[in-house]
Coordinates of C-alpha atoms and ligand atoms in Angstrom, one line a residue:
M87 CA -13.0 59.9 -6.9
K88 CA -9.4 59.6 -8.2
L89 CA -8.3 58.1 -4.8
K90 CA -11.2 55.6 -5.0
C91 CA -10.2 54.6 -8.5
V92 CA -6.5 54.1 -7.5
F93 CA -7.7 52.0 -4.5
T94 CA -10.1 49.9 -6.6
S95 CA -7.4 49.2 -9.3
G96 CA -5.0 48.3 -6.4
I97 CA -7.4 45.7 -5.0
L98 CA -8.0 44.4 -8.5
S99 CA -4.3 43.9 -9.3
L100 CA -3.9 42.3 -5.8
A101 CA -6.7 39.9 -6.6
I102 CA -5.2 39.1 -10.0
S103 CA -1.8 38.5 -8.5
L104 CA -3.3 36.3 -5.8
G105 CA -5.4 34.4 -8.4
F106 CA -2.2 33.9 -10.4
L107 CA -0.3 32.6 -7.4
I108 CA -3.2 30.3 -6.5
C109 CA -3.4 29.2 -10.1
L110 CA 0.4 28.4 -10.0
S111 CA -0.2 26.1 -7.1
L112 CA -3.3 24.4 -8.4
T113 CA -3.0 21.2 -10.3
S114 CA -5.3 22.1 -13.1
C115 CA -3.5 25.3 -14.2
D116 CA 0.0 24.3 -15.4
Q117 CA 0.3 20.5 -15.1
P118 CA 2.2 18.7 -17.8
R119 CA 0.2 16.1 -19.8
I120 CA 0.9 12.4 -19.3
I121 CA 0.4 9.8 -21.9
S122 CA -0.4 6.4 -20.4
D123 CA 0.8 3.1 -21.8
R124 CA -2.1 0.7 -21.7
D125 CA 0.0 -2.3 -22.8
K126 CA 2.6 -2.2 -20.1
P127 CA 2.6 -4.8 -17.3
F128 CA 0.4 -3.5 -14.5
D129 CA 0.6 -4.6 -10.9
L130 CA -2.8 -5.3 -9.4
Q131 CA -2.4 -5.5 -5.7
G132 CA -4.9 -6.7 -3.1
H133 CA -4.5 -4.6 0.0
R134 CA -4.1 -6.7 3.2
G135 CA -5.3 -9.4 0.7
A136 CA -8.8 -8.1 0.2
R137 CA -9.5 -5.8 3.2
A138 CA -13.0 -4.9 2.0
K139 CA -14.1 -8.4 1.5
R140 CA -12.5 -10.8 4.0
P141 CA -10.8 -10.4 7.4
E142 CA -7.7 -8.4 6.6
N143 CA -4.3 -10.1 6.4
T144 CA -5.7 -13.6 6.8
L145 CA -5.7 -16.7 4.6
P146 CA -9.3 -16.1 3.5
A147 CA -8.4 -12.6 2.4
F148 CA -5.4 -13.9 0.5
K149 CA -7.5 -16.6 -1.2
Y150 CA -10.0 -14.0 -2.3
C151 CA -7.2 -11.9 -3.6
M152 CA -5.9 -14.8 -5.7
D153 CA -9.4 -15.8 -6.8
Q154 CA -9.8 -12.3 -8.2
K155 CA -6.6 -12.6 -10.3
M156 CA -4.5 -10.0 -8.5
T157 CA -0.9 -10.1 -9.5
T158 CA 0.4 -9.2 -6.0
I159 CA -0.8 -9.9 -2.4
E160 CA -0.1 -6.8 -0.2
L161 CA 0.4 -7.8 3.5
D162 CA 1.8 -6.5 6.7
T163 CA 4.1 -8.2 9.2
V164 CA 5.2 -7.6 12.7
V165 CA 8.1 -9.3 14.7
T166 CA 6.8 -11.4 17.6
K167 CA 8.3 -12.2 21.0
D168 CA 9.8 -15.4 19.6
R169 CA 11.3 -13.6 16.7
Q170 CA 9.0 -14.7 13.9
L171 CA 7.1 -12.5 11.4
I172 CA 3.3 -12.6 12.1
V173 CA 1.0 -11.3 9.4
H174 CA -0.9 -8.5 11.0
H175 CA -1.3 -4.7 10.4
D176 CA -1.1 -3.3 14.0
T177 CA 1.9 -3.6 16.2
A178 CA -0.4 -4.3 19.2
L179 CA -3.5 -6.5 19.2
S180 CA -6.7 -4.6 18.4
G181 CA -10.2 -5.3 19.7
K182 CA -11.4 -4.0 16.4
L183 CA -9.8 -7.0 14.6
C184 CA -9.5 -9.9 17.0
L185 CA -11.4 -11.5 19.9
D186 CA -9.8 -13.3 22.8
L187 CA -10.5 -16.8 24.0
N188 CA -13.7 -15.6 25.9
G189 CA -15.0 -13.9 22.8
N190 CA -14.2 -10.4 24.1
P191 CA -12.4 -7.8 22.0
A192 CA -8.7 -8.3 22.3
E193 CA -6.8 -6.1 24.7
A194 CA -4.0 -3.9 23.2
V195 CA -1.1 -6.2 24.0
P196 CA 2.0 -5.4 22.0
I197 CA 2.8 -8.1 19.4
R198 CA 6.4 -8.1 20.4
D199 CA 5.3 -9.3 23.9
L200 CA 3.4 -12.3 22.5
T201 CA 4.7 -15.6 20.9
V202 CA 3.2 -17.0 17.8
E203 CA 1.5 -19.7 19.9
E204 CA -0.1 -17.1 22.1
L205 CA -1.2 -15.0 19.1
K206 CA -2.8 -18.0 17.5
Q207 CA -5.3 -18.2 20.4
Y208 CA -7.1 -15.1 19.1
D209 CA -10.0 -15.2 16.7
C210 CA -9.2 -12.6 14.0
G211 CA -12.0 -13.5 11.6
S212 CA -15.3 -12.9 13.4
L213 CA -15.5 -9.1 13.4
G214 CA -16.9 -6.9 10.6
N215 CA -15.7 -3.4 9.8
E216 CA -18.1 -0.5 9.4
D217 CA -15.9 1.0 6.8
F218 CA -16.3 -2.1 4.7
P219 CA -20.0 -3.3 4.7
E220 CA -19.2 -6.0 2.2
L221 CA -16.7 -7.7 4.5
K222 CA -17.7 -11.3 5.1
P223 CA -16.5 -12.5 8.5
V224 CA -14.8 -16.0 8.7
P225 CA -15.2 -16.9 12.3
G226 CA -12.3 -18.8 13.9
T227 CA -9.7 -17.5 11.6
R228 CA -6.3 -17.4 13.2
L229 CA -3.3 -15.1 12.4
S230 CA -0.6 -16.7 10.2
T231 CA 3.2 -16.4 10.1
L232 CA 4.7 -15.1 6.8
E233 CA 6.0 -18.6 6.2
E234 CA 2.5 -20.1 6.5
V235 CA 1.2 -17.5 4.0
F236 CA 4.0 -18.5 1.5
D237 CA 3.0 -22.2 1.9
F238 CA -0.7 -21.4 1.5
V239 CA -0.1 -19.5 -1.7
E240 CA 2.2 -22.3 -3.0
E241 CA -0.5 -24.8 -2.3
Y242 CA -3.1 -22.6 -4.1
E243 CA -0.9 -22.3 -7.1
R244 CA -0.4 -26.1 -7.2
E245 CA -4.2 -26.6 -7.1
N246 CA -5.2 -23.8 -9.5
Q247 CA -2.3 -23.5 -11.9
P248 CA -2.6 -19.7 -12.5
E249 CA -0.9 -18.3 -15.6
S250 CA 1.8 -16.8 -13.6
R251 CA 3.0 -17.0 -10.0
F252 CA 1.6 -14.6 -7.4
R253 CA 3.8 -11.9 -6.1
F254 CA 4.1 -10.5 -2.6
N255 CA 4.4 -6.9 -1.4
I256 CA 5.4 -7.4 2.2
E257 CA 5.3 -4.5 4.6
L258 CA 7.3 -4.4 7.9
K259 CA 5.5 -2.6 10.7
F260 CA 7.3 -1.1 13.7
P261 CA 6.1 0.4 16.9
S262 CA 6.9 4.1 17.2
D263 CA 9.7 3.4 19.7
H264 CA 11.6 1.0 17.5
S265 CA 15.4 1.0 17.6
S266 CA 18.0 0.4 14.8
N267 CA 18.5 -3.1 16.3
D268 CA 14.7 -3.8 15.7
I269 CA 15.2 -2.7 12.1
N270 CA 18.2 -4.9 11.5
E271 CA 16.6 -7.9 13.2
A272 CA 13.3 -7.5 11.2
A273 CA 15.4 -7.2 8.0
E274 CA 17.2 -10.4 8.7
L275 CA 14.0 -12.3 9.5
M276 CA 12.3 -10.9 6.3
V277 CA 15.2 -11.7 4.0
S278 CA 15.7 -15.1 5.4
A279 CA 11.9 -16.0 5.1
I280 CA 11.9 -14.8 1.4
E281 CA 15.1 -16.6 0.5
K282 CA 14.0 -19.8 2.2
A283 CA 10.8 -19.8 0.3
G284 CA 12.6 -19.1 -3.0
L285 CA 10.6 -15.9 -3.5
V286 CA 13.3 -13.3 -4.0
E287 CA 12.2 -12.7 -7.6
Y288 CA 8.6 -12.5 -6.5
S289 CA 8.8 -10.2 -3.5
I290 CA 8.8 -6.5 -2.7
V291 CA 9.7 -5.3 0.8
Q292 CA 7.9 -2.1 1.7
C293 CA 8.1 0.2 4.7
F294 CA 7.3 3.7 5.9
V295 CA 10.5 3.6 7.9
M296 CA 13.1 4.5 5.3
D297 CA 16.1 3.0 7.3
M298 CA 14.5 -0.4 6.7
L299 CA 15.2 -0.4 3.0
P300 CA 19.0 -0.2 3.0
A301 CA 19.0 -2.8 5.8
V302 CA 17.2 -5.2 3.5
R303 CA 19.3 -4.2 0.4
K304 CA 22.5 -5.0 2.4
L305 CA 21.3 -8.5 3.0
N306 CA 20.0 -9.3 -0.4
P307 CA 20.4 -6.7 -3.2
S308 CA 18.0 -8.5 -5.5
I309 CA 14.9 -8.0 -3.4
R310 CA 12.9 -5.0 -4.7
L311 CA 12.2 -2.2 -2.3
S312 CA 9.3 0.1 -2.0
A313 CA 9.2 3.4 0.0
L314 CA 5.8 4.2 1.5
F315 CA 4.5 7.7 2.2
Q316 CA 1.4 9.1 3.8
P317 CA 0.6 12.8 4.0
S318 CA 0.0 14.4 7.3
Y319 CA -3.5 15.5 8.0
P320 CA -2.9 19.2 6.9
Q321 CA -0.9 18.0 3.8
G322 CA -3.8 15.7 2.9
A323 CA -6.3 18.5 3.2
M324 CA -4.2 20.7 0.9
L325 CA -3.9 18.0 -1.6
M326 CA -7.6 17.3 -1.5
A327 CA -8.2 21.0 -2.1
G328 CA -6.3 20.7 -5.3
F329 CA -3.0 22.2 -4.4
K330 CA 0.1 20.7 -6.0
A331 CA 1.9 18.1 -4.0
N332 CA 5.3 19.0 -2.7
S333 CA 6.6 15.7 -3.9
E334 CA 10.3 16.5 -4.1
E335 CA 10.8 15.8 -0.4
I336 CA 9.4 12.3 -0.5
M337 CA 11.0 11.6 -3.9
Q338 CA 14.4 12.4 -2.3
K339 CA 13.7 10.2 0.7
A340 CA 12.9 7.3 -1.6
I341 CA 16.0 7.8 -3.7
T342 CA 18.3 8.1 -0.6
A343 CA 16.8 4.9 0.8
G344 CA 17.6 3.1 -2.5
A345 CA 14.0 2.3 -3.3
D346 CA 12.9 0.8 -6.7
I347 CA 9.3 1.8 -6.1
I348 CA 7.7 4.9 -4.6
S349 CA 4.3 4.0 -3.0
P350 CA 2.5 7.1 -1.8
Y351 CA -1.1 7.7 -0.7
Y352 CA -2.8 8.4 -4.0
L353 CA -3.3 12.1 -3.4
Y354 CA 0.4 12.7 -4.1
V355 CA 0.1 11.3 -7.6
Q356 CA -0.1 14.2 -10.0
P357 CA 1.5 14.6 -13.5
E358 CA 4.6 16.3 -12.1
F359 CA 5.0 13.6 -9.5
M360 CA 4.9 11.0 -12.3
L361 CA 7.5 12.9 -14.4
S362 CA 9.8 13.2 -11.4
A363 CA 9.5 9.5 -10.5
R364 CA 10.2 8.6 -14.1
S365 CA 13.3 10.7 -14.3
N366 CA 14.5 9.1 -11.1
Q367 CA 13.8 5.6 -12.5
L368 CA 11.2 4.9 -9.8
K369 CA 8.1 2.9 -10.4
V370 CA 4.9 4.3 -8.9
I371 CA 2.4 2.1 -7.1
P372 CA 0.0 4.2 -5.0
W373 CA -2.4 2.9 -2.3
G374 CA -5.7 3.9 -0.9
I375 CA -7.6 3.6 -4.2
N376 CA -11.0 1.9 -3.9
D377 CA -13.2 4.0 -6.2
K378 CA -13.5 3.1 -9.9
D379 CA -13.1 6.7 -11.2
L380 CA -10.0 7.1 -9.1
M381 CA -8.6 3.8 -10.4
I382 CA -9.1 5.1 -13.9
K383 CA -7.6 8.5 -13.0
M384 CA -4.5 6.8 -11.7
M385 CA -4.2 4.5 -14.7
N386 CA -4.4 7.5 -17.0
L387 CA -1.6 9.1 -15.0
D388 CA 0.4 6.0 -16.0
V389 CA 1.1 4.5 -12.6
D390 CA 2.7 1.1 -12.5
G391 CA 0.2 -0.6 -10.2
I392 CA -2.6 0.1 -7.8
I393 CA -3.1 -1.2 -4.2
T394 CA -6.8 -1.6 -3.4
D395 CA -9.2 -3.1 -0.8
Y396 CA -11.5 -4.2 -3.7
P397 CA -9.6 -6.7 -5.9
K398 CA -12.5 -7.6 -8.1
R399 CA -13.3 -3.9 -8.9
L400 CA -9.6 -3.3 -9.7
Y401 CA -9.4 -6.3 -12.0
T402 CA -12.5 -5.4 -14.0
T403 CA -11.7 -1.7 -14.2
H404 CA -8.1 -2.4 -15.4
H405 CA -9.4 -4.9 -17.9
E406 CA -11.9 -2.4 -19.3
W407 CA -9.4 0.4 -19.3
K408 CA -6.8 -1.7 -21.1
S409 CA -9.3 -2.6 -23.8
D410 CA -10.0 1.1 -24.2
D411 CA -13.7 0.6 -23.2
L412 CA -13.5 3.5 -20.8
Ligands
G3P1204 O1 1.0 -0.7 0.8 C1 0.7 0.4 1.4 C2 -0.4 0.4 2.4 O2 -0.6 -0.9 2.8 C3 0.0 1.3 3.5 O3 -1.0 1.4 4.4 O4 -1.6 1.3 6.8 O5 -2.7 -0.2 5.2 O6 -0.3 -0.6 5.8 P1 -1.4 0.4 5.6
CA1205 CA1 0.4 -2.3 4.4

């Protein structure tokens, strides 16, 4: 009897200690409280223009993004064979995004093996996306260079006279086997395109490859830099389950790279993450946020902007939140 009692209380204290340990790791148990500032400038960013609504990274997507009053156009760029920056997400053509001249899904040719002229033969506007049922195809849409996007936005501004100029959050994409020469070359192309367009003040350069950020800074210290982070699959699963993000590692990487902004997948954004970013003078602009409740959760955590595939939803939600209607 006595033995059973000792055994039972042992199990009980083990369970309590385990519970305590789990509680320590869970977000809801000991997270600091964050007070959000509803009046601060908030960066509304259309991801790949408006990925859920128009063919991603194309002029129709950028037009939609501007029509919905986003402050910033988020877009991706890749270096071509003839050393230009083409606006595209993948580093090889994808049959999910583009059709060839015969109307067949594009073969996976690396972008670095194609010239802009060759890339422009593909139709990257006809295909839908099962993840985004509201996407309206725009058949015949061609890929654009970064320079062409800058011109398109300037023309839109001339015609529509928005209250303020649109901003750009330009990502550089690299194939996994990239070299340091690739990084330096891409940095030079990017900085020269931004300077030539007179958009230094209006541009952020973002990258998952941390070495890219100092390469840009060296060429032009005034261009703002954003460090991108994505959790691995197991990390994502832990974060989804409510465990605290181990954010110090990515925070240190962003600081070492000289970033002004840390731009993580939204699951990282928890109260302690925000406090750490603040104490390191980093702005926080998370991505992957399409759901209204999630947008509000991020705004309540006092993030500095949100990157979404649904610009109209973001605009409306932010407007309501700001007016304290939520
Ligand atoms: O801006 C961040 C976000 O664009 C990163 O994800 O894969 O859509 O470029 P991805
Ligand atoms: Ca991107």
